[in-house]
PDB file of C-alpha atoms in Angstrom:
ATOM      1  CA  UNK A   1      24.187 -69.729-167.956  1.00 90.00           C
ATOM      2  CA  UNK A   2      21.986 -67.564-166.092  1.00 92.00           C
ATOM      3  CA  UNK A   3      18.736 -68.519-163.970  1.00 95.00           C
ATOM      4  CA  UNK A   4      16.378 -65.795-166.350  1.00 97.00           C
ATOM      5  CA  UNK A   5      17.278 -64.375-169.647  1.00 98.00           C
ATOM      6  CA  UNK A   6      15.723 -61.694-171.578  1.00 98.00           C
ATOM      7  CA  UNK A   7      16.384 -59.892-174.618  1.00 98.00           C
ATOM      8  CA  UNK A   8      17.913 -56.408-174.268  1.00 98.00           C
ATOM      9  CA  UNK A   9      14.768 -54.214-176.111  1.00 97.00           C
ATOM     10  CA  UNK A  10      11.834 -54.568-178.078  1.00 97.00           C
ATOM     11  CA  UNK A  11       9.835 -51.778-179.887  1.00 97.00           C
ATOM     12  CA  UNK A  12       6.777 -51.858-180.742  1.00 97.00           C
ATOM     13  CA  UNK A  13       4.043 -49.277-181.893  1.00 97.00           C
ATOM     14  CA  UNK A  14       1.031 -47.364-180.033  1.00 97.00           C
ATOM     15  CA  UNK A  15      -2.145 -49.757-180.034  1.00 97.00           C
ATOM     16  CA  UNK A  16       0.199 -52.865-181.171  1.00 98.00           C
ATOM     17  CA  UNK A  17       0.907 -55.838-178.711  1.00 97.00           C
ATOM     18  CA  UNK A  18       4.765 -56.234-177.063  1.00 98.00           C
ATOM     19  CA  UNK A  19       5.445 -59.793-176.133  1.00 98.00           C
ATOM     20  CA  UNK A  20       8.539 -60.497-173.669  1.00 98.00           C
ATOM     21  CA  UNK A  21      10.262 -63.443-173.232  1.00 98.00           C
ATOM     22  CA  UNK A  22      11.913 -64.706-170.033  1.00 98.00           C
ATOM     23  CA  UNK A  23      14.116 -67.982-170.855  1.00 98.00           C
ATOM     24  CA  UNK A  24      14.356 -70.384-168.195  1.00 97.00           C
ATOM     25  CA  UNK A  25      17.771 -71.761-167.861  1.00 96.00           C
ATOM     26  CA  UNK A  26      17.861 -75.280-169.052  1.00 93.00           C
ATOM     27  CA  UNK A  27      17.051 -78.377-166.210  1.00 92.00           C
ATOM     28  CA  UNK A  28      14.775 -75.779-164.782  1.00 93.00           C
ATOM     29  CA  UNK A  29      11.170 -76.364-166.113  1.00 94.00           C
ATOM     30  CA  UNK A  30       8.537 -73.233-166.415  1.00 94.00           C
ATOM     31  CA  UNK A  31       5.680 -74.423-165.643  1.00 92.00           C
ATOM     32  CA  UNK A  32       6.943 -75.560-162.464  1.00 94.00           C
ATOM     33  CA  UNK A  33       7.775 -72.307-160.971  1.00 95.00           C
ATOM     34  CA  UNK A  34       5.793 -69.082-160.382  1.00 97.00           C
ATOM     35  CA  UNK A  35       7.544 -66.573-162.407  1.00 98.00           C
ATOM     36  CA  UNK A  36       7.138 -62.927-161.086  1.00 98.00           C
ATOM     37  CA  UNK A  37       7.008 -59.537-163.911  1.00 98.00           C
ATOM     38  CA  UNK A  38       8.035 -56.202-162.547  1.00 98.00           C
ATOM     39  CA  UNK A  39       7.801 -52.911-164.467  1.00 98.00           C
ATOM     40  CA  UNK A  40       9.859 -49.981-164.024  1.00 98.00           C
ATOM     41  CA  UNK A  41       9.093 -47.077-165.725  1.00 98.00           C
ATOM     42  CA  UNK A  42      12.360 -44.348-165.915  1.00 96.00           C
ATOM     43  CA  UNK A  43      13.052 -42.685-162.997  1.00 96.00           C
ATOM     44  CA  UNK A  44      10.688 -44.378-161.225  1.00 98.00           C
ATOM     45  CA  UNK A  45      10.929 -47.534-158.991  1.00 98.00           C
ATOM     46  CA  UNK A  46       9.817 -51.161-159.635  1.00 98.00           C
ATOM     47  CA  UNK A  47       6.389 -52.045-159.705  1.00 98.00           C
ATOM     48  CA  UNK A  48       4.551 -55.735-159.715  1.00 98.00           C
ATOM     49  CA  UNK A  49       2.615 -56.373-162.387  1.00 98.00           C
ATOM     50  CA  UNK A  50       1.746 -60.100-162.430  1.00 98.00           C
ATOM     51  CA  UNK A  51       2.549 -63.750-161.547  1.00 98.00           C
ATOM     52  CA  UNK A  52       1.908 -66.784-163.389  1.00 98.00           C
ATOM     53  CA  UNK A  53       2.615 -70.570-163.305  1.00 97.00           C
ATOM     54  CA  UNK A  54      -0.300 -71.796-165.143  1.00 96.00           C
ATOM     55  CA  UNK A  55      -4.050 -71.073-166.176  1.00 96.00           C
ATOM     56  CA  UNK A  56      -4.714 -72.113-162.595  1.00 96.00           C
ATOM     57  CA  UNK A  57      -2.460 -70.455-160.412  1.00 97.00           C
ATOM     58  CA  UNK A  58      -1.780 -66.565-161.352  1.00 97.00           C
ATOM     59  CA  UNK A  59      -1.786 -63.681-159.869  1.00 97.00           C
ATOM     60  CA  UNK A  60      -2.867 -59.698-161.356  1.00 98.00           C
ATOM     61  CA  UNK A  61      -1.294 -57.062-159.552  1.00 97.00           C
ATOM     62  CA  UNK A  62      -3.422 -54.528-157.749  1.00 96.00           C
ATOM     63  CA  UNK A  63      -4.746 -51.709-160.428  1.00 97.00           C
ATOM     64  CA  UNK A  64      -2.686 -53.273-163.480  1.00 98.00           C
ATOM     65  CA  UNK A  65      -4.916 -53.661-166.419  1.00 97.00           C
ATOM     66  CA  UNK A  66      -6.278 -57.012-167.859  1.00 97.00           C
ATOM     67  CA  UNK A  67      -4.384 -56.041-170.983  1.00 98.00           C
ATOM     68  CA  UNK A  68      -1.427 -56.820-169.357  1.00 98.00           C
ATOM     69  CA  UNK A  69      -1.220 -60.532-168.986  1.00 98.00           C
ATOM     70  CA  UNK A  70       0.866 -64.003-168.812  1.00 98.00           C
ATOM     71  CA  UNK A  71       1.529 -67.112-170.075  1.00 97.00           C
ATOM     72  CA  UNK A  72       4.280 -69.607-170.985  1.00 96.00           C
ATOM     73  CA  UNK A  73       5.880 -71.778-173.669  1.00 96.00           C
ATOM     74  CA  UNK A  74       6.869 -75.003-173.077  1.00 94.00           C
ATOM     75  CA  UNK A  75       8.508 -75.361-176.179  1.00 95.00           C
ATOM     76  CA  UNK A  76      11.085 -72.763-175.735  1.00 96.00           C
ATOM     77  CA  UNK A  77      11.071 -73.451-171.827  1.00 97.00           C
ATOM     78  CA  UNK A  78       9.834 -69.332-171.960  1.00 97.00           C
ATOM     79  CA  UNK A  79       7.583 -67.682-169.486  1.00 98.00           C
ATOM     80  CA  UNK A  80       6.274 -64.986-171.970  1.00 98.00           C
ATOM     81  CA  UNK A  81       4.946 -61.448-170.653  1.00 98.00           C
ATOM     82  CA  UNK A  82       2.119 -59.885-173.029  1.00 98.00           C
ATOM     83  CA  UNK A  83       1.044 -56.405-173.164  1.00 98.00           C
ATOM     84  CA  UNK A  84      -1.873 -55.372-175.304  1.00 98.00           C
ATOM     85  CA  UNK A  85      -3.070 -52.174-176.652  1.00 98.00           C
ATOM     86  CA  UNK A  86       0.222 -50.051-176.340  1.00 98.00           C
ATOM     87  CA  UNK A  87      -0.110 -46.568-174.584  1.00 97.00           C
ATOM     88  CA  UNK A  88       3.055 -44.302-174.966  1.00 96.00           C
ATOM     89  CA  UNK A  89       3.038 -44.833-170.849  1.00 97.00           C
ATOM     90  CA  UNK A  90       3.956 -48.448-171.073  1.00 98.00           C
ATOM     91  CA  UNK A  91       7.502 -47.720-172.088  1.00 98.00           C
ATOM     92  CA  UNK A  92       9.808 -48.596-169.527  1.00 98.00           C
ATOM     93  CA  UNK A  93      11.893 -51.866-168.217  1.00 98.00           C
ATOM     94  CA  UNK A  94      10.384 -54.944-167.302  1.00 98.00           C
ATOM     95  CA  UNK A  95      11.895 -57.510-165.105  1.00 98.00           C
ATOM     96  CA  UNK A  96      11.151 -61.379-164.778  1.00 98.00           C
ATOM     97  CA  UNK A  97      11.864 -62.893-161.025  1.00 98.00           C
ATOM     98  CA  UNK A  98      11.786 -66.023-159.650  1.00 98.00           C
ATOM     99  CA  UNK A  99      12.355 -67.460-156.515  1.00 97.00           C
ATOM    100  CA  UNK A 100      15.395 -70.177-156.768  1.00 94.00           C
ATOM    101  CA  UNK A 101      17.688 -71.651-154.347  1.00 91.00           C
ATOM    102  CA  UNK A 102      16.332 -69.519-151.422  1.00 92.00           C
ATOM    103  CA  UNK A 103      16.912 -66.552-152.937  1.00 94.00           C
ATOM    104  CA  UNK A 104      14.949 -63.863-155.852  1.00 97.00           C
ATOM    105  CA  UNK A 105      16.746 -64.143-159.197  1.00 97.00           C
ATOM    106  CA  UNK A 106      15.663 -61.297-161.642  1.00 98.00           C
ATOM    107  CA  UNK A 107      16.274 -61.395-165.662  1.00 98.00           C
ATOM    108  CA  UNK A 108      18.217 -58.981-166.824  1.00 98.00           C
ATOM    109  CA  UNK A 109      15.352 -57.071-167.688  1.00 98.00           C
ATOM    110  CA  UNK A 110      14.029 -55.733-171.110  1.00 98.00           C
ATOM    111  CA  UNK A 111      13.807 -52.178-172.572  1.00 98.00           C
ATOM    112  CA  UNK A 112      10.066 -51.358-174.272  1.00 98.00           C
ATOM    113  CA  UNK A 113      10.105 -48.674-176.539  1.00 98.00           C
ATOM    114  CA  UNK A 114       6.877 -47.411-178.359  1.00 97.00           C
ATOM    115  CA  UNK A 115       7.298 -45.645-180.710  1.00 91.00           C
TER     116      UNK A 115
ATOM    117  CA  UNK B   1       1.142 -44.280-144.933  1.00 96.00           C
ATOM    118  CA  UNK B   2       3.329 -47.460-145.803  1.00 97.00           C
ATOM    119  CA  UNK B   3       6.940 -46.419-146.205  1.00 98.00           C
ATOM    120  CA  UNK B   4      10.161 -47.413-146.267  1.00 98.00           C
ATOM    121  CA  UNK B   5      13.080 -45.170-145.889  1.00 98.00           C
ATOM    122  CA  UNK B   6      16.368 -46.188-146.146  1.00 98.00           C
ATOM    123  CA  UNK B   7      19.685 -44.180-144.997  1.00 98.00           C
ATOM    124  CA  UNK B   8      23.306 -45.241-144.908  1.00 98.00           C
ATOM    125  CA  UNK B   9      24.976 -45.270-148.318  1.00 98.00           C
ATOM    126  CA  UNK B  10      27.685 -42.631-149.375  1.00 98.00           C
ATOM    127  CA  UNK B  11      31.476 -42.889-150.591  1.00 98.00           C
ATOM    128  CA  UNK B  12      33.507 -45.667-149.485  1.00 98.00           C
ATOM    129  CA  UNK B  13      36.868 -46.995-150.760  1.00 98.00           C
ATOM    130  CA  UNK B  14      37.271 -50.522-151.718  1.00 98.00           C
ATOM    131  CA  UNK B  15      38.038 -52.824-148.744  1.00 98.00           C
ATOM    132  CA  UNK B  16      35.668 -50.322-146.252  1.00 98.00           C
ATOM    133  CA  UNK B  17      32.503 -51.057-144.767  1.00 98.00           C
ATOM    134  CA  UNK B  18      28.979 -49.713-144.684  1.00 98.00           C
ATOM    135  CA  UNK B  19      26.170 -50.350-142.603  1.00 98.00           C
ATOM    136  CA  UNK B  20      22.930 -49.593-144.603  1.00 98.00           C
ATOM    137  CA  UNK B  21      19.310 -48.999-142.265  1.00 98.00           C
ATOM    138  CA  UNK B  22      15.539 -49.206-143.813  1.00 98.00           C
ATOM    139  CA  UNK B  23      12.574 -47.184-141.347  1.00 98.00           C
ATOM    140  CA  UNK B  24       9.714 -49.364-141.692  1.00 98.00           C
ATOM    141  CA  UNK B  25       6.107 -47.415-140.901  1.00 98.00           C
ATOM    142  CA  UNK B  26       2.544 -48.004-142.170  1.00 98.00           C
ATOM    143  CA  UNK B  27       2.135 -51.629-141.301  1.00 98.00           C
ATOM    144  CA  UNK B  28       3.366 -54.418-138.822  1.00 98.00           C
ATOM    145  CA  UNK B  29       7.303 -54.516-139.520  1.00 98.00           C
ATOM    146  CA  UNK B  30       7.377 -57.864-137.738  1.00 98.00           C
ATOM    147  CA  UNK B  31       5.134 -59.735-139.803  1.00 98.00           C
ATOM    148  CA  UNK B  32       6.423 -59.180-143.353  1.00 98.00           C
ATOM    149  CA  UNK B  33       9.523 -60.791-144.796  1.00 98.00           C
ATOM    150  CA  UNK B  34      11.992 -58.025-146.434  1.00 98.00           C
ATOM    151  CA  UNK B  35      14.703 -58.050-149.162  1.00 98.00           C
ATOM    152  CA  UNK B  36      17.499 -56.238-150.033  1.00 98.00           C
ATOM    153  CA  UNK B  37      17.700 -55.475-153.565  1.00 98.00           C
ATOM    154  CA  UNK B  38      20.364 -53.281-155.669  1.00 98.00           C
ATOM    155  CA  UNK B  39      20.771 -51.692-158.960  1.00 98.00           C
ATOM    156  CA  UNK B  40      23.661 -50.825-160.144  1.00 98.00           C
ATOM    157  CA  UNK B  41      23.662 -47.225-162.205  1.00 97.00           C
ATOM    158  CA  UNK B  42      22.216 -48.188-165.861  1.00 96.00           C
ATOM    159  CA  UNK B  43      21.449 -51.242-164.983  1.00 97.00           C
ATOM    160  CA  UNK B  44      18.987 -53.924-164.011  1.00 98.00           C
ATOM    161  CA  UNK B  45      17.801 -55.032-160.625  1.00 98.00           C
ATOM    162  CA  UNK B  46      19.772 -57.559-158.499  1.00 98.00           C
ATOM    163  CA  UNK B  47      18.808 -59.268-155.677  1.00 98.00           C
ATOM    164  CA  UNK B  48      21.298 -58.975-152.472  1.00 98.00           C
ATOM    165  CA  UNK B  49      19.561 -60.296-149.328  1.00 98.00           C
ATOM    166  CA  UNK B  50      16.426 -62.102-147.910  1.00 98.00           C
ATOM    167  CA  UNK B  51      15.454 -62.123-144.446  1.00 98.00           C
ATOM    168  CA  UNK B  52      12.051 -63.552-142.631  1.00 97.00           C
ATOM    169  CA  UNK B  53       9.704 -62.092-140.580  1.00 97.00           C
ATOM    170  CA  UNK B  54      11.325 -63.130-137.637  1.00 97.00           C
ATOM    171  CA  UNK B  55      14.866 -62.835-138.646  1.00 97.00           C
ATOM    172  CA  UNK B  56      15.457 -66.672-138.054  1.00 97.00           C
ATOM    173  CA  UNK B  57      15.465 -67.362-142.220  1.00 97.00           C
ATOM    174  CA  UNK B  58      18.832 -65.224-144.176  1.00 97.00           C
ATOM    175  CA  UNK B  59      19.601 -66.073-147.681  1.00 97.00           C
ATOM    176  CA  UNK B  60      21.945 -63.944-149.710  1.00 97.00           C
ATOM    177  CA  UNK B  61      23.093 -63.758-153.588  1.00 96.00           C
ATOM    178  CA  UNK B  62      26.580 -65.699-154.409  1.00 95.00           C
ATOM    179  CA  UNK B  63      27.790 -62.479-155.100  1.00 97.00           C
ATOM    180  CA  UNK B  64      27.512 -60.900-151.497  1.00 98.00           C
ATOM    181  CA  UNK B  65      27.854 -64.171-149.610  1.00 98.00           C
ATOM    182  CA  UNK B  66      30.638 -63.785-146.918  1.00 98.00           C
ATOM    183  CA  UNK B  67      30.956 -60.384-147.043  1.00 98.00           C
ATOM    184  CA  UNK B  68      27.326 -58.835-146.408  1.00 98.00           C
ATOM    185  CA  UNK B  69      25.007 -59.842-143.392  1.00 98.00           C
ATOM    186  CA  UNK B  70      21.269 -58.887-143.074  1.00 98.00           C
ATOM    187  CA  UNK B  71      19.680 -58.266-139.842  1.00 98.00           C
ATOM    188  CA  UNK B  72      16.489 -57.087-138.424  1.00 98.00           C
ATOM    189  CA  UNK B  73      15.262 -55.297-135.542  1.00 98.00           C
ATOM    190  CA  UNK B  74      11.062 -55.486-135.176  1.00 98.00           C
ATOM    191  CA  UNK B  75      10.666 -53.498-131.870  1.00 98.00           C
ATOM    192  CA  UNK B  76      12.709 -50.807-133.753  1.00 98.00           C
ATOM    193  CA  UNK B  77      10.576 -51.423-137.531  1.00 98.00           C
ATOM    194  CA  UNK B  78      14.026 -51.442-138.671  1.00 98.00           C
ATOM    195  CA  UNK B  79      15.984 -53.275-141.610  1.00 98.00           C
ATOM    196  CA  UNK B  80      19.781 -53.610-142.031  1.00 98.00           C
ATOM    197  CA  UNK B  81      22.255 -54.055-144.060  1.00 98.00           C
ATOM    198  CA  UNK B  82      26.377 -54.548-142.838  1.00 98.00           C
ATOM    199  CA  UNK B  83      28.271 -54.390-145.886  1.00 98.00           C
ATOM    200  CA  UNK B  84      32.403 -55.417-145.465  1.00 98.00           C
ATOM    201  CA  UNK B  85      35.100 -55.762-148.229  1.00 98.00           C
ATOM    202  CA  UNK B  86      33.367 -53.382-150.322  1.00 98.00           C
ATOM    203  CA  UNK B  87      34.323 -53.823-153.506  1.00 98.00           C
ATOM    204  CA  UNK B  88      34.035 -51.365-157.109  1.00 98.00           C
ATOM    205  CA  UNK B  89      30.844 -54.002-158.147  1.00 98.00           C
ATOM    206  CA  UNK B  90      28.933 -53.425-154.925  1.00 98.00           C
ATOM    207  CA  UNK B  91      28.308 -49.865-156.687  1.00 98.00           C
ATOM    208  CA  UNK B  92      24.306 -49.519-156.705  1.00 98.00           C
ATOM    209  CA  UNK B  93      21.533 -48.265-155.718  1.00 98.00           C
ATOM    210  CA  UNK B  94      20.578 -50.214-152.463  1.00 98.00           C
ATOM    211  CA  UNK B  95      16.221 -50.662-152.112  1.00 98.00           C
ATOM    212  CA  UNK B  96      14.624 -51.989-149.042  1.00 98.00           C
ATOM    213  CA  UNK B  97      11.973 -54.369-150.620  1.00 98.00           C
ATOM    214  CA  UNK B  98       9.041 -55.517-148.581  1.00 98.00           C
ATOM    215  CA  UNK B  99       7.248 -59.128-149.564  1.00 98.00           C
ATOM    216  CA  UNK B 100       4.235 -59.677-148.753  1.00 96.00           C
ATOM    217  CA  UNK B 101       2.960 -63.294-150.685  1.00 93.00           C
ATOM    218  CA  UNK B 102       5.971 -63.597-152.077  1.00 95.00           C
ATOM    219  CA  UNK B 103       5.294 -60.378-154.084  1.00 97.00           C
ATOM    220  CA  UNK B 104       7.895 -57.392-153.995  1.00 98.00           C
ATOM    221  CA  UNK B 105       4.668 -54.880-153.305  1.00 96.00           C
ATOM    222  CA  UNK B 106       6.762 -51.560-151.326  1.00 98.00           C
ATOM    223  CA  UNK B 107       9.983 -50.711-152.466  1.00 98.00           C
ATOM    224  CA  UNK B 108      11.570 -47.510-150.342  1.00 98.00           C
ATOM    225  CA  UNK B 109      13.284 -44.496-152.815  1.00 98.00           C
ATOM    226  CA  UNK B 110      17.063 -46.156-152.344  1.00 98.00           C
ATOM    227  CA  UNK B 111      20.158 -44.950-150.938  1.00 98.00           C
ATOM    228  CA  UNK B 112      23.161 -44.810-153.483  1.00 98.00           C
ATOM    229  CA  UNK B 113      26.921 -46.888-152.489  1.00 98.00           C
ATOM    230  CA  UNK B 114      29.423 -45.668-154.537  1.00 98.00           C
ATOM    231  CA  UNK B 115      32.138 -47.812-153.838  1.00 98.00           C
ATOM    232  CA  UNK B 116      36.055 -45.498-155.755  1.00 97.00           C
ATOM    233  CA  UNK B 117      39.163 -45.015-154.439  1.00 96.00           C
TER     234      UNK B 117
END
């Protein structure tokens, strides 16, 4: 079973919200780990968006907007990835990392399309 | 500017070796902590290598363990990567990753390993 697991693609529409799941592998608990989001737009190469563990202990990257944001859910052991407000510019992949075992361990990333 | 520029890849047939470089410039090489990170064509990003500031701290994905070895040279501003037993999955895009608070904040333009008899 893998560290981080996220769905292949989501679509959602211009102005609507995307939210992105990250599944933390079971006997690893979410909310005890800092769980890194990357975007990479196509053609272009990965860029940090955001950390977050909890309410008290996250991180915005430099120039990403507060419509991007974070969060988790305990009850599906998920670190969850929100993006408000959809702009046509927001399609790309985005990545959930961790750092495990002395080591990063990226999902397998997920494919937003707005359309 | 901060950059990183990496050089190295090409065509190699499985079994061969490669010995991948990253030019560090813009900022104090010797006080960040770099990482290796590939992406295979259509595909998402995978972690190979981790190496500390001073070079004393190496960690490596299961999947390169044994057969890669990261090294770094901070009077030179220079990252490495010695790749042996290349095999068809090693096939990627190779980035040098800098981390700075355990953020992945500059990531160089990649060099491409094609690994085909």
């Amino acid at each position: 079973q893998p560290v981080l697991t996220q769905p292949t693609s989501l679509s959602a529409s211009p102005g609507a919200s995307a939210r992105f799941t990250c599944t933390v592998r079971s006997g690893i608990t979410v909310d005890t780990y800092r769980i890194y989001w990357y975007q990479q737009r196509p053609g272009s190469l990965p860029r940090y968006l955001l950390r977050y563990k909890s309410d008290s202990d996250k991180h915005q990257g430099s120039g990403v907007p507060s419509r991007f944001s974070g969060s988790n859910d305990a009850s599906t052991n998920a670190a969850l990835l929100l993006i408000s407000g959809l702009q046509s510019e927001d399609e790309a992949d985005y990545y959930c990392a961790i750092w495990y075992s002395s080591t990063w361990v990226f999902g397998g990333g997920t494919k937003l399309i707005v359309l | 500017e901060v950059q990183l520029v990496e050089s190295g890849g090409g065509l190699v047939q499985p079994g061969g070796s490669l010995r991948l470089s990253c030019a560090a410039s813009g900022f104090t090489f010797s006080s960040y902590e770099m990482n290796w990170v590939r992406q295979a064509p259509g595909k998402g990003l995978e972690s190979v290598s981790y190496i500390s500031d001073s070079g004393s701290t190496l960690s490596y994905a299961d999947s390169v363990k044994g057969r890669f070895t990261i090294s770094r040279d901070n009077a030179k501003n220079s990252l490495y990567l010695q790749m042996n037993s290349l095999r068809a999955e090693d096939t990627a895009v190779y980035y040098c990753v800098r981390e700075f608070g355990a953020i992945l904040d500059i990531w160089g333009q990649g060099t491409m390993v094609s690994v085909s008899s």
